[in-house]
Tab-separated table of C-alpha atoms in Angstrom:
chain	number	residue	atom	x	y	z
P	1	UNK	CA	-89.133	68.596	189.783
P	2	UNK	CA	-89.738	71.966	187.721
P	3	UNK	CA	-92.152	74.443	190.183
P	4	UNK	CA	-94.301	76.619	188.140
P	5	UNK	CA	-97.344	78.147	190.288
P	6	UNK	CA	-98.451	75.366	192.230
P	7	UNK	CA	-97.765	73.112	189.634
P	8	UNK	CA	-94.540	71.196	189.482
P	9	UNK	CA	-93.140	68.854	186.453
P	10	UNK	CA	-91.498	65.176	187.192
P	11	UNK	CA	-89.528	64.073	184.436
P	12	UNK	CA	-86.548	61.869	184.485
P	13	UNK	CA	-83.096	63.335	184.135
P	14	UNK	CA	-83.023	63.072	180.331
P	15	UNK	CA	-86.856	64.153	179.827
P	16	UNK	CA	-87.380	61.070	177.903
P	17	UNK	CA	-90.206	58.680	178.893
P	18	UNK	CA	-90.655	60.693	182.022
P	19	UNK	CA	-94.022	60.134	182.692
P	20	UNK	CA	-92.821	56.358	184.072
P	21	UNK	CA	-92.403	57.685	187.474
P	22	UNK	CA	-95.882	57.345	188.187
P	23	UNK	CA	-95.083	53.951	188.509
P	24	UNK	CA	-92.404	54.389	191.478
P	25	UNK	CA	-94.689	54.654	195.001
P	26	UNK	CA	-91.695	55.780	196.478
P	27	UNK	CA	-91.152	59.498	194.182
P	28	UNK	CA	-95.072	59.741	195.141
P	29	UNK	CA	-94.270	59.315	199.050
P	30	UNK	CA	-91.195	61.718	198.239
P	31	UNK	CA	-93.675	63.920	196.733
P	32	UNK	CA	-96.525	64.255	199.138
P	33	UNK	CA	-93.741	65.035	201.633
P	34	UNK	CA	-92.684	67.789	200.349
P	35	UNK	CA	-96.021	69.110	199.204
P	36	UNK	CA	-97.438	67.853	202.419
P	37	UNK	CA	-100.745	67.422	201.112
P	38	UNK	CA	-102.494	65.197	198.572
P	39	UNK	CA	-102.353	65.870	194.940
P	40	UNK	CA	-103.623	65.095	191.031
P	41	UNK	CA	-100.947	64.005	188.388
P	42	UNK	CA	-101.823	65.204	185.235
P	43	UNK	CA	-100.393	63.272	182.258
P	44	UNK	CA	-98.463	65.820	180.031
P	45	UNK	CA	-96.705	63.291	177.732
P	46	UNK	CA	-94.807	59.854	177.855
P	47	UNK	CA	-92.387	62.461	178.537
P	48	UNK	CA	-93.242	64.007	182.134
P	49	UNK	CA	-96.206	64.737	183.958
P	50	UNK	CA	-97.427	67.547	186.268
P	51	UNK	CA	-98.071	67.487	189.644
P	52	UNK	CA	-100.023	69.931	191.385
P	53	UNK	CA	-101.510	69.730	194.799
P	54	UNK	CA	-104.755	69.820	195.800
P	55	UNK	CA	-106.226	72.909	197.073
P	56	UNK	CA	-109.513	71.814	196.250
P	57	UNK	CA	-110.272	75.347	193.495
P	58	UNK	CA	-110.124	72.800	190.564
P	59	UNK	CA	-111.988	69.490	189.979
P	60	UNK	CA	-110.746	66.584	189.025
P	61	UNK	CA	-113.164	67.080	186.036
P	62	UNK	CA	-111.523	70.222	185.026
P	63	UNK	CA	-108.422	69.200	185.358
P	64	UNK	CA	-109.006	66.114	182.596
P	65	UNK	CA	-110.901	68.784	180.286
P	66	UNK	CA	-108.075	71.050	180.371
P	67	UNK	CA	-105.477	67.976	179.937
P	68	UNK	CA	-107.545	66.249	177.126
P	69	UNK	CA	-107.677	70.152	175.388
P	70	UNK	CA	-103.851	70.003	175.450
P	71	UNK	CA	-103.433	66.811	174.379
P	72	UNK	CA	-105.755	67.890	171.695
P	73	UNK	CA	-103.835	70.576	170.518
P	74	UNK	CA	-100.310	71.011	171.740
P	75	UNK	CA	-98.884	67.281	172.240
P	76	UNK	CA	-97.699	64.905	169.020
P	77	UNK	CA	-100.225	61.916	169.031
P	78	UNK	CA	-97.610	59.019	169.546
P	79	UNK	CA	-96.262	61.202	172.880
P	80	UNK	CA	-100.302	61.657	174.275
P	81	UNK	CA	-99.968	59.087	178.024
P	82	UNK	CA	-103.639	59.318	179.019
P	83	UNK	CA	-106.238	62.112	178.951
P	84	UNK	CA	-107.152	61.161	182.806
P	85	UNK	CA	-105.698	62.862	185.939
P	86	UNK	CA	-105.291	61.037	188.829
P	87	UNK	CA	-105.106	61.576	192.419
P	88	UNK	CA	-102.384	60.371	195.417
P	89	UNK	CA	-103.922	60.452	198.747
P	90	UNK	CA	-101.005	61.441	201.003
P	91	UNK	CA	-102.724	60.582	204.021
P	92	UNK	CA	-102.960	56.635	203.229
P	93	UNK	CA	-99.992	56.614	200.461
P	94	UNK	CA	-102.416	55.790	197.733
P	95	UNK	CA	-102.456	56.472	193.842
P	96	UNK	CA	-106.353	56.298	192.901
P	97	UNK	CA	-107.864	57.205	189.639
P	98	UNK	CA	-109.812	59.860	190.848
P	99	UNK	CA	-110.131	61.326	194.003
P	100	UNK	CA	-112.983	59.954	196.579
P	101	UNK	CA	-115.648	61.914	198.130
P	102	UNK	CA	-114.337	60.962	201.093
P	103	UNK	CA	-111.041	60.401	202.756
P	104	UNK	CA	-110.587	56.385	203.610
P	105	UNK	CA	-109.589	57.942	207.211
P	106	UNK	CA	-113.037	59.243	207.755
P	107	UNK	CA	-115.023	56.213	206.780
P	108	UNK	CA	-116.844	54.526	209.651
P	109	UNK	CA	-114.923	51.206	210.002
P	110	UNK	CA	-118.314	49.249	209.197
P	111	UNK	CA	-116.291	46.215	207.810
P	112	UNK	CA	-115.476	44.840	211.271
P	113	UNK	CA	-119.219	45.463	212.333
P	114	UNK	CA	-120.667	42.981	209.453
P	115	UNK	CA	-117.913	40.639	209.676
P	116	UNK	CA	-119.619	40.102	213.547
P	117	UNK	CA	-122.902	38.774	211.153
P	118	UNK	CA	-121.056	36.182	209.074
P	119	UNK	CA	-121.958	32.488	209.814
P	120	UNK	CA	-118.418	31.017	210.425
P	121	UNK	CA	-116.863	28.588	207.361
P	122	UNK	CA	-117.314	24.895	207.725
C-alpha cells in the first residue's frame, strides 16, 4: 500500500485489476491492523482502491460525492468499480456498505431477551 495523507492505495503488484482485494477478508484484517482503527474503501478503479481511515472529519456521504466527481471526470468509463464507499469495522472484522450509527459492540444484546418470548417449535 501507497500512503498519501491519511489515505493509502491497495493495488496488486502489477496495478491491474487491483481493486479485487476488497474481496480478500484477510488484506482487510491486515489492514485494520496496521491502521488500528476502522476505515472507508473508496473505489478508485478496477485498478486499486483507496483506503483511508476513519477519523470521523468526512462522511461517508462526502466521501461517495467526491468519488462519484472523480469517476465523473478523471477515470475511463470501462475502468469506473462503483461510485459507493464502503466501510470495514475493525472492531468486529466486518466489510459493510456504509458505516452504522452505531458500533454492533454497543448494541444492547436485545436478541437473547425476545428469544425468552418465543413459544417453543412443535
Amino acid at each position: 500500500m501507497k500512503r498519501w495523507d491519511n489515505m493509502y492505495v491497495l493495488s496488486n503488484r502489477i496495478g491491474n485489476y487491483g481493486a479485487g482485494a476488497i474481496m480478500h477478508t484477510e488484506i482487510l484484517e491486515k489492514i485494520g491492523n496496521i491502521l488500528e482503527s476502522d476505515f472507508f474503501i473508496l473505489p478508485s478503479s478496477i485498478h486499486e482502491l483507496v483506503i483511508t481511515p476513519d477519523f470521523g472529519n468526512l462522511s461517508q456521504q462526502e466521501l461517495e460525492e467526491m468519488v462519484a466527481e472523480i469517476n465523473t471526470t478523471q477515470v475511463e468509463p470501462e475502468e469506473i468499480f462503483s461510485n459507493y464507499v464502503s466501510f470495514y469495522d475493525n472492531t468486529q472484522h466486518l466489510l459493510l456498505p456504509e458505516k452504522p450509527e452505531q458500533k454492533w459492540s454497543e448494541i444492547p444484546d436485545m436478541l437473547g431477551e425476545n428469544l425468552g418470548y418465543l413459544p417453543a417449535p412443535d
